[in-house]
Amino acid sequence: MLRILIILTAILVAPIWAQDDLPEGPGKGTTVRICTGCHGAEMWSGSRKGGNEWDTTISTMVDKGLSLGDADYATVLDYLSTCLGPATAKVNINKAAACELSRVLGVTSQQADAIVEYRTKNGNFKDLAAVKKVEGVDAAAIDAKKDVIAF
C-alpha cells in the first residue's frame, strides 16, 4: 500500500518538478501539463530542435493518441521552438524572448525578464552599454557574451 501511495505521489508531483528544470517562457505551463501526461520532461527538456523538428515530434505524439486542440498545439510548438530551440550563433537582444536570452546569454530567467521589460518600456537597445545598465543584469555576464549579441 505504501509503495502505491509513493508511486501515485510521484506521478502527481512530477509535472511540478519538471517545471523547475525548464526555461521560463510563454506557454511553459501548457507545455508541461500536456507533455508530462505520459512521460517525464526529462525525455524532451534537454532537446534542442528547430520548429519543424518539434512540429514532427508533437505530430508523432498526436498520432500515438495525445489529444491536443489547435490552440494548445500552437502554444506548445511555440514554447518548444523558442525556449528549447537550437543554439544560435547570435541572439537579437531587441527581439528575442526572455527564455531565448536566458539560454543563449547564460543569464538567469529574472535577468532575461528584466532585459525584455526594459526594452518594452524604453525601446530597443542601441549598444552593449545600454544592456549593461538594466537593473539586475550582471554586466560581466553581458560582457562575456558580447560576441553573440546582435542589435
PDB file of C-alpha atoms in Angstrom:
ATOM      1  CA  MET A   1       0.000   0.000   0.000  1.00  0.00           C
ATOM      2  CA  LEU A   2       2.809   2.421   0.865  1.00  0.00           C
ATOM      3  CA  ARG A   3       4.511   1.625  -2.443  1.00  0.00           C
ATOM      4  CA  ILE A   4       1.334   2.511  -4.361  1.00  0.00           C
ATOM      5  CA  LEU A   5       0.996   5.776  -2.443  1.00  0.00           C
ATOM      6  CA  ILE A   6       4.604   6.700  -3.256  1.00  0.00           C
ATOM      7  CA  ILE A   7       4.120   5.923  -6.954  1.00  0.00           C
ATOM      8  CA  LEU A   8       0.887   7.924  -7.138  1.00  0.00           C
ATOM      9  CA  THR A   9       2.524  10.862  -5.369  1.00  0.00           C
ATOM     10  CA  ALA A  10       5.448  10.763  -7.802  1.00  0.00           C
ATOM     11  CA  ILE A  11       3.080  10.735 -10.783  1.00  0.00           C
ATOM     12  CA  LEU A  12       1.098  13.695  -9.492  1.00  0.00           C
ATOM     13  CA  VAL A  13       4.122  15.748  -8.432  1.00  0.00           C
ATOM     14  CA  ALA A  14       6.339  15.027 -11.480  1.00  0.00           C
ATOM     15  CA  PRO A  15       4.876  17.880 -13.578  1.00  0.00           C
ATOM     16  CA  ILE A  16       5.696  20.334 -10.770  1.00  0.00           C
ATOM     17  CA  TRP A  17       9.318  19.123 -10.614  1.00  0.00           C
ATOM     18  CA  ALA A  18       9.555  19.249 -14.394  1.00  0.00           C
ATOM     19  CA  GLN A  19       8.631  22.930 -14.417  1.00  0.00           C
ATOM     20  CA  ASP A  20      11.697  23.814 -12.348  1.00  0.00           C
ATOM     21  CA  ASP A  21      14.076  22.391 -14.964  1.00  0.00           C
ATOM     22  CA  LEU A  22      12.578  24.239 -17.911  1.00  0.00           C
ATOM     23  CA  PRO A  23      13.202  27.807 -19.010  1.00  0.00           C
ATOM     24  CA  GLU A  24      10.513  30.367 -18.310  1.00  0.00           C
ATOM     25  CA  GLY A  25       8.520  31.496 -21.284  1.00  0.00           C
ATOM     26  CA  PRO A  26       5.014  31.921 -22.622  1.00  0.00           C
ATOM     27  CA  GLY A  27       3.327  28.547 -22.831  1.00  0.00           C
ATOM     28  CA  LYS A  28       5.508  26.763 -20.289  1.00  0.00           C
ATOM     29  CA  GLY A  29       2.585  25.728 -18.070  1.00  0.00           C
ATOM     30  CA  THR A  30       0.570  24.419 -21.006  1.00  0.00           C
ATOM     31  CA  THR A  31       3.595  22.556 -22.352  1.00  0.00           C
ATOM     32  CA  VAL A  32       4.358  20.914 -19.010  1.00  0.00           C
ATOM     33  CA  ARG A  33       0.712  19.960 -18.490  1.00  0.00           C
ATOM     34  CA  ILE A  34       0.400  18.399 -21.927  1.00  0.00           C
ATOM     35  CA  CYS A  35       3.857  16.914 -22.394  1.00  0.00           C
ATOM     36  CA  THR A  36       4.182  15.275 -18.986  1.00  0.00           C
ATOM     37  CA  GLY A  37       0.876  13.443 -19.186  1.00  0.00           C
ATOM     38  CA  CYS A  38       2.564  10.283 -20.483  1.00  0.00           C
ATOM     39  CA  HIS A  39       6.237  10.725 -19.637  1.00  0.00           C
ATOM     40  CA  GLY A  40       8.589  12.951 -17.705  1.00  0.00           C
ATOM     41  CA  ALA A  41      10.017  16.193 -19.016  1.00  0.00           C
ATOM     42  CA  GLU A  42      13.491  14.655 -18.874  1.00  0.00           C
ATOM     43  CA  MET A  43      12.637  12.870 -22.139  1.00  0.00           C
ATOM     44  CA  TRP A  44      12.494  16.164 -24.052  1.00  0.00           C
ATOM     45  CA  SER A  45      13.710  19.034 -21.868  1.00  0.00           C
ATOM     46  CA  GLY A  46      17.322  18.642 -23.000  1.00  0.00           C
ATOM     47  CA  SER A  47      16.443  18.527 -26.689  1.00  0.00           C
ATOM     48  CA  ARG A  48      17.382  21.414 -28.933  1.00  0.00           C
ATOM     49  CA  LYS A  49      15.269  21.181 -32.062  1.00  0.00           C
ATOM     50  CA  GLY A  50      14.081  23.612 -34.663  1.00  0.00           C
ATOM     51  CA  GLY A  51      10.421  24.398 -35.231  1.00  0.00           C
ATOM     52  CA  ASN A  52       9.954  21.768 -37.933  1.00  0.00           C
ATOM     53  CA  GLU A  53      11.525  19.078 -35.753  1.00  0.00           C
ATOM     54  CA  TRP A  54       9.344  20.000 -32.772  1.00  0.00           C
ATOM     55  CA  ASP A  55       6.303  20.019 -35.066  1.00  0.00           C
ATOM     56  CA  THR A  56       7.165  16.485 -36.192  1.00  0.00           C
ATOM     57  CA  THR A  57       7.632  15.368 -32.582  1.00  0.00           C
ATOM     58  CA  ILE A  58       4.272  16.790 -31.498  1.00  0.00           C
ATOM     59  CA  SER A  59       2.560  15.268 -34.562  1.00  0.00           C
ATOM     60  CA  THR A  60       4.038  11.890 -33.646  1.00  0.00           C
ATOM     61  CA  MET A  61       2.633  12.212 -30.113  1.00  0.00           C
ATOM     62  CA  VAL A  62      -0.795  13.099 -31.554  1.00  0.00           C
ATOM     63  CA  ASP A  63      -0.585  10.025 -33.819  1.00  0.00           C
ATOM     64  CA  LYS A  64       0.117   7.960 -30.685  1.00  0.00           C
ATOM     65  CA  GLY A  65      -3.041   9.220 -29.001  1.00  0.00           C
ATOM     66  CA  LEU A  66      -2.283  12.633 -27.495  1.00  0.00           C
ATOM     67  CA  SER A  67      -5.444  14.738 -27.582  1.00  0.00           C
ATOM     68  CA  LEU A  68      -4.437  18.283 -28.422  1.00  0.00           C
ATOM     69  CA  GLY A  69      -6.511  21.167 -29.741  1.00  0.00           C
ATOM     70  CA  ASP A  70      -5.181  23.621 -32.318  1.00  0.00           C
ATOM     71  CA  ALA A  71      -4.594  26.430 -29.800  1.00  0.00           C
ATOM     72  CA  ASP A  72      -2.668  24.172 -27.401  1.00  0.00           C
ATOM     73  CA  TYR A  73      -0.729  22.677 -30.323  1.00  0.00           C
ATOM     74  CA  ALA A  74       0.382  26.161 -31.368  1.00  0.00           C
ATOM     75  CA  THR A  75       1.250  27.142 -27.781  1.00  0.00           C
ATOM     76  CA  VAL A  76       3.359  24.025 -27.181  1.00  0.00           C
ATOM     77  CA  LEU A  77       5.095  24.316 -30.545  1.00  0.00           C
ATOM     78  CA  ASP A  78       5.913  27.974 -29.940  1.00  0.00           C
ATOM     79  CA  TYR A  79       7.275  27.311 -26.436  1.00  0.00           C
ATOM     80  CA  LEU A  80       9.411  24.357 -27.527  1.00  0.00           C
ATOM     81  CA  SER A  81      10.721  26.114 -30.642  1.00  0.00           C
ATOM     82  CA  THR A  82      11.580  29.308 -28.782  1.00  0.00           C
ATOM     83  CA  CYS A  83      12.765  28.050 -25.400  1.00  0.00           C
ATOM     84  CA  LEU A  84      14.195  24.674 -26.387  1.00  0.00           C
ATOM     85  CA  GLY A  85      15.293  25.537 -29.894  1.00  0.00           C
ATOM     86  CA  PRO A  86      18.760  25.014 -31.301  1.00  0.00           C
ATOM     87  CA  ALA A  87      21.625  27.176 -30.132  1.00  0.00           C
ATOM     88  CA  THR A  88      22.021  30.200 -32.336  1.00  0.00           C
ATOM     89  CA  ALA A  89      25.219  31.923 -33.374  1.00  0.00           C
ATOM     90  CA  LYS A  90      23.781  35.268 -32.283  1.00  0.00           C
ATOM     91  CA  VAL A  91      20.736  36.455 -30.410  1.00  0.00           C
ATOM     92  CA  ASN A  92      18.978  39.694 -31.264  1.00  0.00           C
ATOM     93  CA  ILE A  93      18.607  41.331 -27.882  1.00  0.00           C
ATOM     94  CA  ASN A  94      15.830  43.554 -29.226  1.00  0.00           C
ATOM     95  CA  LYS A  95      13.638  40.705 -30.496  1.00  0.00           C
ATOM     96  CA  ALA A  96      14.407  37.530 -28.535  1.00  0.00           C
ATOM     97  CA  ALA A  97      12.041  36.095 -25.949  1.00  0.00           C
ATOM     98  CA  ALA A  98      13.277  36.008 -22.366  1.00  0.00           C
ATOM     99  CA  CYS A  99      13.783  32.235 -22.435  1.00  0.00           C
ATOM    100  CA  GLU A 100      15.998  32.552 -25.513  1.00  0.00           C
ATOM    101  CA  LEU A 101      18.025  35.351 -23.904  1.00  0.00           C
ATOM    102  CA  SER A 102      18.498  33.221 -20.807  1.00  0.00           C
ATOM    103  CA  ARG A 103      19.586  30.193 -22.823  1.00  0.00           C
ATOM    104  CA  VAL A 104      21.973  31.947 -25.212  1.00  0.00           C
ATOM    105  CA  LEU A 105      23.421  34.556 -22.852  1.00  0.00           C
ATOM    106  CA  GLY A 106      23.603  32.293 -19.816  1.00  0.00           C
ATOM    107  CA  VAL A 107      21.791  34.786 -17.587  1.00  0.00           C
ATOM    108  CA  THR A 108      19.088  33.906 -15.091  1.00  0.00           C
ATOM    109  CA  SER A 109      15.450  33.975 -16.137  1.00  0.00           C
ATOM    110  CA  GLN A 110      14.981  37.016 -13.873  1.00  0.00           C
ATOM    111  CA  GLN A 111      17.772  38.878 -15.685  1.00  0.00           C
ATOM    112  CA  ALA A 112      16.350  37.923 -19.068  1.00  0.00           C
ATOM    113  CA  ASP A 113      12.905  39.121 -17.941  1.00  0.00           C
ATOM    114  CA  ALA A 114      14.481  42.424 -16.832  1.00  0.00           C
ATOM    115  CA  ILE A 115      16.039  42.879 -20.289  1.00  0.00           C
ATOM    116  CA  VAL A 116      12.703  42.260 -22.020  1.00  0.00           C
ATOM    117  CA  GLU A 117      10.838  44.526 -19.597  1.00  0.00           C
ATOM    118  CA  TYR A 118      13.389  47.316 -20.057  1.00  0.00           C
ATOM    119  CA  ARG A 119      13.236  47.202 -23.868  1.00  0.00           C
ATOM    120  CA  THR A 120       9.424  47.085 -23.751  1.00  0.00           C
ATOM    121  CA  LYS A 121       9.334  50.263 -21.637  1.00  0.00           C
ATOM    122  CA  ASN A 122      12.260  52.119 -23.212  1.00  0.00           C
ATOM    123  CA  GLY A 123      12.563  50.869 -26.778  1.00  0.00           C
ATOM    124  CA  ASN A 124      15.300  48.895 -28.461  1.00  0.00           C
ATOM    125  CA  PHE A 125      18.831  48.770 -27.160  1.00  0.00           C
ATOM    126  CA  LYS A 126      21.344  50.677 -29.262  1.00  0.00           C
ATOM    127  CA  ASP A 127      24.541  49.194 -27.849  1.00  0.00           C
ATOM    128  CA  LEU A 128      26.075  46.906 -25.237  1.00  0.00           C
ATOM    129  CA  ALA A 129      26.473  49.729 -22.698  1.00  0.00           C
ATOM    130  CA  ALA A 130      22.687  50.204 -22.638  1.00  0.00           C
ATOM    131  CA  VAL A 131      22.107  46.497 -21.932  1.00  0.00           C
ATOM    132  CA  LYS A 132      24.564  46.556 -19.030  1.00  0.00           C
ATOM    133  CA  LYS A 133      22.586  49.409 -17.432  1.00  0.00           C
ATOM    134  CA  VAL A 134      19.466  47.270 -16.980  1.00  0.00           C
ATOM    135  CA  GLU A 135      18.816  46.937 -13.257  1.00  0.00           C
ATOM    136  CA  GLY A 136      19.525  43.424 -12.000  1.00  0.00           C
ATOM    137  CA  VAL A 137      21.573  42.361 -15.030  1.00  0.00           C
ATOM    138  CA  ASP A 138      25.105  41.086 -14.460  1.00  0.00           C
ATOM    139  CA  ALA A 139      27.264  43.372 -16.614  1.00  0.00           C
ATOM    140  CA  ALA A 140      30.141  40.858 -16.541  1.00  0.00           C
ATOM    141  CA  ALA A 141      27.869  38.150 -17.964  1.00  0.00           C
ATOM    142  CA  ILE A 142      26.829  40.510 -20.757  1.00  0.00           C
ATOM    143  CA  ASP A 143      30.471  41.370 -21.494  1.00  0.00           C
ATOM    144  CA  ALA A 144      31.327  37.667 -21.619  1.00  0.00           C
ATOM    145  CA  LYS A 145      28.648  37.088 -24.279  1.00  0.00           C
ATOM    146  CA  LYS A 146      29.121  40.300 -26.280  1.00  0.00           C
ATOM    147  CA  ASP A 147      30.105  38.340 -29.407  1.00  0.00           C
ATOM    148  CA  VAL A 148      26.715  36.590 -29.570  1.00  0.00           C
ATOM    149  CA  ILE A 149      24.580  39.707 -29.058  1.00  0.00           C
ATOM    150  CA  ALA A 150      23.059  41.379 -32.096  1.00  0.00           C
ATOM    151  CA  PHE A 151      21.093  44.620 -32.139  1.00  0.00           C
TER     152      PHE A 151
END
